[in-house]
Amino acid sequence: MKKDTIFVTQPFLPPLNDFIPYLEQIWNKKILTNGGPFHQQFERELCEYLGVEHIALFTNGTIALVTALQSLRITGEVITTPYSFVATSHSLLWNGIKPVFVDINQDTLNIDPKRIEAAITPQTTAILAVHCYGHPCDVEAIQRIADTYNLKVIYDAAHAFGVKDRDGSILRHGDLSVLSFHATKVFNTFEGGAIVCPDLKTKVRIDQLKNFGHVGETNVVASGINGKMSEFNAALGCLQLKHVDEVIQRRKEIDAAYRERLTGVKGIRCLRSSGELVANYSYFPVLINRDYPIGRDELYENMKASGFHPRRYFYPLISDFPMYRGLPSSNRENLPVASQAASQVLCLPIYPNLNIGLVEEMSEIISSKSRGCS
């Protein structure tokens, strides 16, 4: 057993001494929340870094998802993916919306636009898609469908911080994009999230909804929620922005190291690289197929026994959980690609201070099995 246990991710933390001046400012001003100075600064700096015009900060990405659906007044049925973290579809249930699951694309593991149109009914009001592992959805195809059927589009962009296509930020697509700044993400504020808004009017409504629906001191105009980000988290975000390019570059190097060692290993499929995109290397998933001598779960246990803890993101499918499995769209016959991916996927550890030597050890465990070694 290794002395250190290597998990799939570790949060990047800036030097403590760098954060102390931020804490002193919070302490001296005695403004802890409610859109304080760091909150305002962080929103401005995020907009500049991400290349968007308006952003609303939240206490976490899940509350941001719930509020995004509220702000667009989504009801009825929403077409979404079963291959994601449960927060995606839980946000629908919290709003009294029926999730309708459709299958994913076998190359990207994102929602398959070809499956969306067939799932549309008179009750369908929106599409909730996920940029899985930070790889963008087919945004143009999804928007064409949405325009044809007059549907809203919300992107769960929890994995897509800083990702760009040839025309700019991937976050500019859809009616709203939702980010997570959870500790395990490429960019974190310990806990946090945000909604990227297309215009100031939308941002104003979302800001009201995340503050109980308050407008001014004495007027409440909507049944909002408490989704505000604290000054502590906003200050940490301002500091983290100074390091994020370095963090992403390091993750890129680790991604390349895995690809160099695993590409060509029989039975192992790495998802395609970013190509023309500006990627953030948020995860490193591999698919363990039938040509590999042992099953995914056996490899998972073998790696854990050696002190490495990959994760099976995303297994089980959301549609397999008790609150969803009764839906007609949860039938596995409706989701063959997603079901297969969930049974094969293994996300390997990737974070900025992961030693390349450990990448080599993990790659050797995986490749040695393929060579028939014990």
Short mmCIF file of C-alpha atoms in Angstrom, two decimals:
data_model
loop_
_atom_site.label_atom_id
_atom_site.label_comp_id
_atom_site.label_asym_id
_atom_site.label_seq_id
_atom_site.Cartn_x
_atom_site.Cartn_y
_atom_site.Cartn_z
CA MET A 1 0.00 0.00 0.00
CA LYS A 2 1.26 3.45 -0.89
CA LYS A 3 1.96 5.88 1.96
CA ASP A 4 -0.16 8.55 0.29
CA THR A 5 -3.63 7.92 -1.10
CA ILE A 6 -4.09 9.50 -4.52
CA PHE A 7 -7.64 10.66 -5.18
CA VAL A 8 -9.15 11.64 -8.51
CA THR A 9 -8.73 15.31 -7.68
CA GLN A 10 -7.35 17.69 -5.10
CA PRO A 11 -8.37 21.34 -4.85
CA PHE A 12 -5.82 23.94 -5.82
CA LEU A 13 -5.10 26.22 -2.85
CA PRO A 14 -3.03 29.39 -3.18
CA PRO A 15 -0.40 30.15 -0.52
CA LEU A 16 -2.07 31.03 2.78
CA ASN A 17 0.00 34.18 3.16
CA ASP A 18 -1.43 35.45 -0.14
CA PHE A 19 -4.95 35.18 1.26
CA ILE A 20 -4.32 36.95 4.56
CA PRO A 21 -4.56 40.50 3.07
CA TYR A 22 -7.97 39.61 1.64
CA LEU A 23 -9.13 38.37 5.04
CA GLU A 24 -7.88 41.56 6.68
CA GLN A 25 -9.92 43.67 4.26
CA ILE A 26 -13.05 41.66 5.01
CA TRP A 27 -12.38 41.95 8.75
CA ASN A 28 -11.76 45.68 8.62
CA LYS A 29 -14.77 46.52 6.42
CA LYS A 30 -17.04 44.13 8.35
CA ILE A 31 -19.02 43.31 5.19
CA LEU A 32 -19.42 39.56 5.06
CA THR A 33 -22.11 39.01 2.41
CA ASN A 34 -24.95 40.74 0.49
CA GLY A 35 -22.94 41.84 -2.55
CA GLY A 36 -19.95 43.33 -0.78
CA PRO A 37 -16.78 44.78 -2.34
CA PHE A 38 -15.13 41.44 -3.13
CA HIS A 39 -18.38 40.09 -4.54
CA GLN A 40 -18.53 43.02 -6.97
CA GLN A 41 -14.83 42.77 -7.80
CA PHE A 42 -15.06 39.03 -8.43
CA GLU A 43 -18.01 39.45 -10.81
CA ARG A 44 -16.10 42.07 -12.82
CA GLU A 45 -12.91 40.01 -12.98
CA LEU A 46 -14.78 36.82 -13.90
CA CYS A 47 -16.55 38.56 -16.77
CA GLU A 48 -13.22 39.81 -18.07
CA TYR A 49 -11.48 36.45 -17.72
CA LEU A 50 -14.31 34.38 -19.19
CA GLY A 51 -15.15 36.80 -21.99
CA VAL A 52 -18.79 37.31 -20.99
CA GLU A 53 -20.74 40.48 -20.22
CA HIS A 54 -22.88 39.56 -17.22
CA ILE A 55 -22.48 37.02 -14.45
CA ALA A 56 -24.35 36.41 -11.19
CA LEU A 57 -22.47 34.72 -8.35
CA PHE A 58 -24.03 31.98 -6.21
CA THR A 59 -23.32 30.03 -3.06
CA ASN A 60 -23.01 26.84 -5.14
CA GLY A 61 -23.72 25.47 -8.59
CA THR A 62 -26.81 23.50 -7.58
CA ILE A 63 -28.66 26.54 -6.24
CA ALA A 64 -27.57 28.32 -9.42
CA LEU A 65 -29.18 25.58 -11.54
CA VAL A 66 -32.40 25.71 -9.53
CA THR A 67 -32.51 29.50 -9.89
CA ALA A 68 -31.68 29.44 -13.61
CA LEU A 69 -34.77 27.30 -14.23
CA GLN A 70 -36.85 29.59 -12.02
CA SER A 71 -35.65 32.70 -13.82
CA LEU A 72 -36.72 31.33 -17.21
CA ARG A 73 -40.07 30.15 -15.76
CA ILE A 74 -39.47 26.61 -17.00
CA THR A 75 -42.35 24.16 -16.42
CA GLY A 76 -43.61 20.86 -17.81
CA GLU A 77 -40.95 18.59 -19.31
CA VAL A 78 -37.26 19.25 -19.89
CA ILE A 79 -35.08 17.05 -22.07
CA THR A 80 -31.76 16.24 -20.42
CA THR A 81 -28.94 13.72 -20.14
CA PRO A 82 -28.76 10.76 -17.76
CA TYR A 83 -24.95 10.93 -17.89
CA SER A 84 -24.09 13.62 -15.35
CA PHE A 85 -23.91 14.35 -11.64
CA VAL A 86 -27.34 14.15 -9.98
CA ALA A 87 -27.47 17.92 -9.35
CA THR A 88 -28.38 18.37 -13.02
CA SER A 89 -31.69 16.53 -12.83
CA HIS A 90 -32.30 17.24 -9.14
CA SER A 91 -32.61 20.92 -10.10
CA LEU A 92 -35.54 19.91 -12.30
CA LEU A 93 -37.30 17.98 -9.54
CA TRP A 94 -36.86 20.87 -7.10
CA ASN A 95 -38.75 23.01 -9.61
CA GLY A 96 -41.52 20.46 -10.12
CA ILE A 97 -40.30 19.73 -13.67
CA LYS A 98 -40.34 16.27 -15.26
CA PRO A 99 -36.93 15.16 -16.61
CA VAL A 100 -36.99 13.38 -19.97
CA PHE A 101 -33.75 11.48 -20.53
CA VAL A 102 -32.26 10.94 -23.98
CA ASP A 103 -29.13 9.09 -24.98
CA ILE A 104 -25.63 10.50 -25.42
CA ASN A 105 -23.11 10.63 -28.27
CA GLN A 106 -20.61 7.78 -28.09
CA ASP A 107 -17.65 10.02 -29.01
CA THR A 108 -18.25 12.98 -26.69
CA LEU A 109 -20.55 11.44 -24.04
CA ASN A 110 -22.64 14.62 -24.30
CA ILE A 111 -26.38 14.66 -25.01
CA ASP A 112 -27.04 13.49 -28.57
CA PRO A 113 -28.96 16.14 -30.56
CA LYS A 114 -30.28 13.40 -32.86
CA ARG A 115 -32.18 11.98 -29.88
CA ILE A 116 -33.59 15.26 -28.64
CA GLU A 117 -36.10 15.96 -31.41
CA ALA A 118 -37.80 12.58 -31.07
CA ALA A 119 -38.36 13.21 -27.34
CA ILE A 120 -40.17 16.54 -27.76
CA THR A 121 -43.83 16.60 -26.72
CA PRO A 122 -46.37 19.41 -26.29
CA GLN A 123 -45.24 19.60 -22.65
CA THR A 124 -41.56 20.16 -23.51
CA THR A 125 -40.33 23.64 -22.58
CA ALA A 126 -36.53 23.40 -22.48
CA ILE A 127 -33.34 21.44 -23.01
CA LEU A 128 -30.91 21.07 -20.10
CA ALA A 129 -27.59 19.92 -21.56
CA VAL A 130 -24.21 19.28 -19.90
CA HIS A 131 -20.75 20.05 -21.23
CA CYS A 132 -19.53 16.71 -19.86
CA TYR A 133 -15.89 16.67 -18.67
CA GLY A 134 -15.59 20.19 -20.10
CA HIS A 135 -16.06 18.99 -23.70
CA PRO A 136 -18.63 21.27 -25.38
CA CYS A 137 -21.97 19.95 -26.55
CA ASP A 138 -22.99 20.31 -30.18
CA VAL A 139 -24.32 23.76 -29.37
CA GLU A 140 -25.28 24.66 -32.93
CA ALA A 141 -27.43 21.56 -33.42
CA ILE A 142 -29.07 22.02 -30.03
CA GLN A 143 -29.88 25.66 -30.78
CA ARG A 144 -31.40 24.76 -34.16
CA ILE A 145 -33.75 22.34 -32.43
CA ALA A 146 -34.59 24.88 -29.73
CA ASP A 147 -35.35 27.57 -32.32
CA THR A 148 -37.55 25.20 -34.34
CA TYR A 149 -39.65 24.18 -31.33
CA ASN A 150 -39.45 27.42 -29.33
CA LEU A 151 -37.56 25.83 -26.43
CA LYS A 152 -35.23 27.39 -23.87
CA VAL A 153 -31.68 26.03 -23.55
CA ILE A 154 -29.79 25.87 -20.25
CA TYR A 155 -26.24 24.54 -20.12
CA ASP A 156 -24.91 22.86 -17.02
CA ALA A 157 -21.36 24.13 -17.53
CA ALA A 158 -20.03 22.93 -14.16
CA HIS A 159 -17.03 21.36 -15.93
CA ALA A 160 -16.51 24.07 -18.55
CA PHE A 161 -14.77 26.97 -16.78
CA GLY A 162 -12.60 28.81 -19.31
CA VAL A 163 -13.46 26.54 -22.24
CA LYS A 164 -13.60 28.27 -25.63
CA ASP A 165 -14.51 27.35 -29.17
CA ARG A 166 -13.22 29.17 -32.25
CA ASP A 167 -15.55 32.14 -31.64
CA GLY A 168 -15.03 32.63 -27.92
CA SER A 169 -16.38 31.40 -24.60
CA ILE A 170 -18.54 28.29 -24.72
CA LEU A 171 -20.57 29.94 -21.95
CA ARG A 172 -22.15 32.38 -24.40
CA HIS A 173 -24.42 29.67 -25.84
CA GLY A 174 -27.98 28.94 -24.78
CA ASP A 175 -30.28 31.13 -22.73
CA LEU A 176 -28.18 30.58 -19.57
CA SER A 177 -25.00 28.74 -18.62
CA VAL A 178 -24.37 27.60 -15.05
CA LEU A 179 -20.92 27.19 -13.49
CA SER A 180 -19.75 25.40 -10.36
CA PHE A 181 -16.82 26.55 -8.23
CA HIS A 182 -16.89 23.51 -5.96
CA ALA A 183 -13.59 22.47 -4.39
CA THR A 184 -13.10 19.64 -6.90
CA LYS A 185 -13.42 21.87 -9.97
CA VAL A 186 -10.64 23.34 -12.13
CA PHE A 187 -11.43 26.73 -10.59
CA ASN A 188 -12.81 26.77 -7.06
CA THR A 189 -13.92 29.13 -4.31
CA PHE A 190 -14.24 26.21 -1.83
CA GLU A 191 -17.99 26.32 -2.56
CA GLY A 192 -19.58 28.53 -5.17
CA GLY A 193 -21.24 28.87 -8.52
CA ALA A 194 -22.48 31.36 -11.08
CA ILE A 195 -24.97 31.96 -13.87
CA VAL A 196 -23.75 33.55 -17.08
CA CYS A 197 -26.48 35.94 -18.23
CA PRO A 198 -27.08 37.19 -21.78
CA ASP A 199 -28.12 40.71 -20.74
CA LEU A 200 -28.42 43.03 -17.76
CA LYS A 201 -32.19 42.58 -17.43
CA THR A 202 -31.74 38.84 -16.93
CA LYS A 203 -28.95 39.37 -14.42
CA VAL A 204 -31.10 41.77 -12.39
CA ARG A 205 -33.92 39.20 -12.18
CA ILE A 206 -31.50 36.43 -11.17
CA ASP A 207 -29.88 38.66 -8.54
CA GLN A 208 -33.34 39.26 -7.10
CA LEU A 209 -34.19 35.57 -7.06
CA LYS A 210 -30.97 34.62 -5.25
CA ASN A 211 -31.73 37.21 -2.53
CA PHE A 212 -35.23 36.05 -1.47
CA GLY A 213 -36.84 38.11 -4.24
CA HIS A 214 -35.93 41.40 -2.56
CA VAL A 215 -36.04 44.66 -4.48
CA GLY A 216 -34.77 47.33 -2.14
CA GLU A 217 -35.21 47.15 1.61
CA THR A 218 -38.94 46.62 1.96
CA ASN A 219 -40.22 45.13 -1.29
CA VAL A 220 -40.27 41.43 -2.25
CA VAL A 221 -41.29 40.68 -5.85
CA ALA A 222 -40.66 36.93 -6.21
CA SER A 223 -40.41 33.75 -4.14
CA GLY A 224 -36.63 33.75 -4.23
CA ILE A 225 -34.04 31.79 -2.30
CA ASN A 226 -30.84 32.54 -0.39
CA GLY A 227 -28.19 31.81 -3.00
CA LYS A 228 -25.74 34.62 -2.31
CA MET A 229 -21.98 34.08 -2.35
CA SER A 230 -20.16 35.27 0.79
CA GLU A 231 -17.32 37.79 0.78
CA PHE A 232 -14.93 35.05 1.92
CA ASN A 233 -15.67 32.91 -1.14
CA ALA A 234 -15.60 35.89 -3.48
CA ALA A 235 -12.23 37.02 -2.11
CA LEU A 236 -10.84 33.52 -2.59
CA GLY A 237 -12.15 33.63 -6.16
CA CYS A 238 -10.31 36.87 -6.85
CA LEU A 239 -7.10 35.29 -5.61
CA GLN A 240 -7.66 32.03 -7.49
CA LEU A 241 -8.07 33.90 -10.77
CA LYS A 242 -4.42 34.96 -10.48
CA HIS A 243 -3.37 31.29 -10.61
CA VAL A 244 -5.94 29.65 -12.89
CA ASP A 245 -3.90 29.82 -16.12
CA GLU A 246 -1.02 28.07 -14.38
CA VAL A 247 -3.43 25.46 -13.01
CA ILE A 248 -4.89 24.72 -16.45
CA GLN A 249 -1.44 24.52 -18.05
CA ARG A 250 -0.36 21.97 -15.47
CA ARG A 251 -3.50 19.92 -16.04
CA LYS A 252 -2.76 20.02 -19.77
CA GLU A 253 0.68 18.52 -19.13
CA ILE A 254 -0.82 15.72 -17.03
CA ASP A 255 -3.45 15.04 -19.71
CA ALA A 256 -0.68 14.76 -22.31
CA ALA A 257 1.32 12.41 -20.06
CA TYR A 258 -1.65 10.06 -19.71
CA ARG A 259 -2.33 10.11 -23.45
CA GLU A 260 1.28 9.35 -24.28
CA ARG A 261 1.27 6.30 -22.01
CA LEU A 262 -2.25 4.95 -22.61
CA THR A 263 -2.97 5.64 -26.27
CA GLY A 264 -2.71 2.31 -28.07
CA VAL A 265 -3.22 0.17 -24.97
CA LYS A 266 -5.59 -2.59 -26.07
CA GLY A 267 -9.04 -2.25 -24.52
CA ILE A 268 -8.50 1.33 -23.33
CA ARG A 269 -10.17 4.26 -25.11
CA CYS A 270 -9.22 7.80 -24.22
CA LEU A 271 -11.79 10.42 -25.19
CA ARG A 272 -10.62 12.55 -28.07
CA SER A 273 -8.38 15.51 -27.31
CA SER A 274 -9.62 19.10 -27.45
CA GLY A 275 -8.55 19.79 -31.06
CA GLU A 276 -9.27 23.42 -31.95
CA LEU A 277 -10.84 24.16 -28.57
CA VAL A 278 -9.30 25.99 -25.66
CA ALA A 279 -9.80 23.22 -23.09
CA ASN A 280 -9.52 23.16 -19.30
CA TYR A 281 -8.59 19.46 -18.82
CA SER A 282 -11.07 19.13 -15.99
CA TYR A 283 -11.17 15.31 -16.06
CA PHE A 284 -9.27 12.44 -17.65
CA PRO A 285 -11.83 9.71 -18.41
CA VAL A 286 -10.94 6.41 -20.05
CA LEU A 287 -13.35 3.73 -21.24
CA ILE A 288 -12.54 0.11 -20.43
CA ASN A 289 -14.01 -1.95 -23.27
CA ARG A 290 -14.41 -5.67 -23.93
CA ASP A 291 -10.91 -6.05 -25.36
CA TYR A 292 -9.39 -5.30 -21.96
CA PRO A 293 -8.60 -8.50 -20.03
CA ILE A 294 -10.45 -7.49 -16.85
CA GLY A 295 -13.61 -5.51 -16.19
CA ARG A 296 -13.76 -1.85 -15.24
CA ASP A 297 -14.74 -2.57 -11.64
CA GLU A 298 -11.89 -5.05 -11.17
CA LEU A 299 -9.39 -2.52 -12.51
CA TYR A 300 -10.94 0.09 -10.21
CA GLU A 301 -10.40 -2.17 -7.18
CA ASN A 302 -6.84 -3.03 -8.27
CA MET A 303 -5.95 0.64 -8.46
CA LYS A 304 -7.50 1.33 -5.06
CA ALA A 305 -5.44 -1.51 -3.58
CA SER A 306 -2.33 0.28 -4.88
CA GLY A 307 -3.35 3.55 -3.21
CA PHE A 308 -4.89 5.19 -6.27
CA HIS A 309 -8.55 6.21 -6.16
CA PRO A 310 -10.04 6.87 -9.60
CA ARG A 311 -13.77 7.52 -9.83
CA ARG A 312 -16.49 6.00 -11.96
CA TYR A 313 -17.95 9.29 -13.23
CA PHE A 314 -20.80 8.76 -14.08
CA TYR A 315 -21.96 5.48 -12.60
CA PRO A 316 -24.73 4.71 -11.95
CA LEU A 317 -26.66 6.76 -14.48
CA ILE A 318 -28.97 9.37 -12.99
CA SER A 319 -31.84 7.44 -14.55
CA ASP A 320 -30.98 4.41 -12.40
CA PHE A 321 -31.57 6.17 -9.09
CA PRO A 322 -34.87 5.46 -7.28
CA MET A 323 -36.44 8.89 -7.85
CA TYR A 324 -35.91 8.59 -11.62
CA ARG A 325 -36.04 4.92 -12.58
CA GLY A 326 -39.83 4.90 -12.85
CA LEU A 327 -39.81 7.43 -15.70
CA PRO A 328 -40.47 5.91 -19.15
CA SER A 329 -37.37 7.69 -20.51
CA SER A 330 -35.20 5.92 -17.89
CA ASN A 331 -35.61 2.56 -19.58
CA ARG A 332 -32.13 1.30 -20.43
CA GLU A 333 -33.32 0.34 -23.91
CA ASN A 334 -33.76 4.08 -24.45
CA LEU A 335 -30.19 4.79 -23.26
CA PRO A 336 -27.84 2.16 -24.75
CA VAL A 337 -24.82 4.42 -25.24
CA ALA A 338 -25.12 6.04 -21.81
CA SER A 339 -25.60 2.65 -20.16
CA GLN A 340 -22.49 1.26 -21.82
CA ALA A 341 -20.40 4.34 -20.97
CA ALA A 342 -21.49 4.16 -17.32
CA SER A 343 -20.31 0.54 -17.15
CA GLN A 344 -16.93 1.32 -18.76
CA VAL A 345 -15.82 4.77 -17.58
CA LEU A 346 -12.98 5.41 -15.17
CA CYS A 347 -11.79 8.95 -14.42
CA LEU A 348 -8.12 8.94 -13.50
CA PRO A 349 -6.60 11.39 -11.00
CA ILE A 350 -5.75 14.78 -12.48
CA TYR A 351 -4.85 17.91 -10.51
CA PRO A 352 -2.06 20.51 -10.68
CA ASN A 353 0.36 19.04 -8.14
CA LEU A 354 0.00 15.44 -9.31
CA ASN A 355 3.50 14.09 -9.87
CA ILE A 356 4.21 12.73 -13.36
CA GLY A 357 5.87 9.77 -11.70
CA LEU A 358 2.50 8.83 -10.21
CA VAL A 359 0.90 9.21 -13.64
CA GLU A 360 3.50 6.71 -14.89
CA GLU A 361 2.67 4.29 -12.05
CA MET A 362 -1.05 4.42 -12.75
CA SER A 363 -0.51 4.07 -16.48
CA GLU A 364 1.71 1.06 -15.88
CA ILE A 365 -0.95 -0.63 -13.72
CA ILE A 366 -3.44 -0.18 -16.55
CA SER A 367 -1.16 -1.15 -19.44
CA SER A 368 0.37 -4.15 -17.60
CA LYS A 369 -3.07 -5.75 -17.31
CA SER A 370 -3.46 -5.41 -21.05
CA ARG A 371 -0.11 -7.11 -21.58
CA GLY A 372 -1.28 -10.00 -19.41
CA CYS A 373 0.97 -9.17 -16.45
CA SER A 374 -0.17 -9.71 -12.89
#
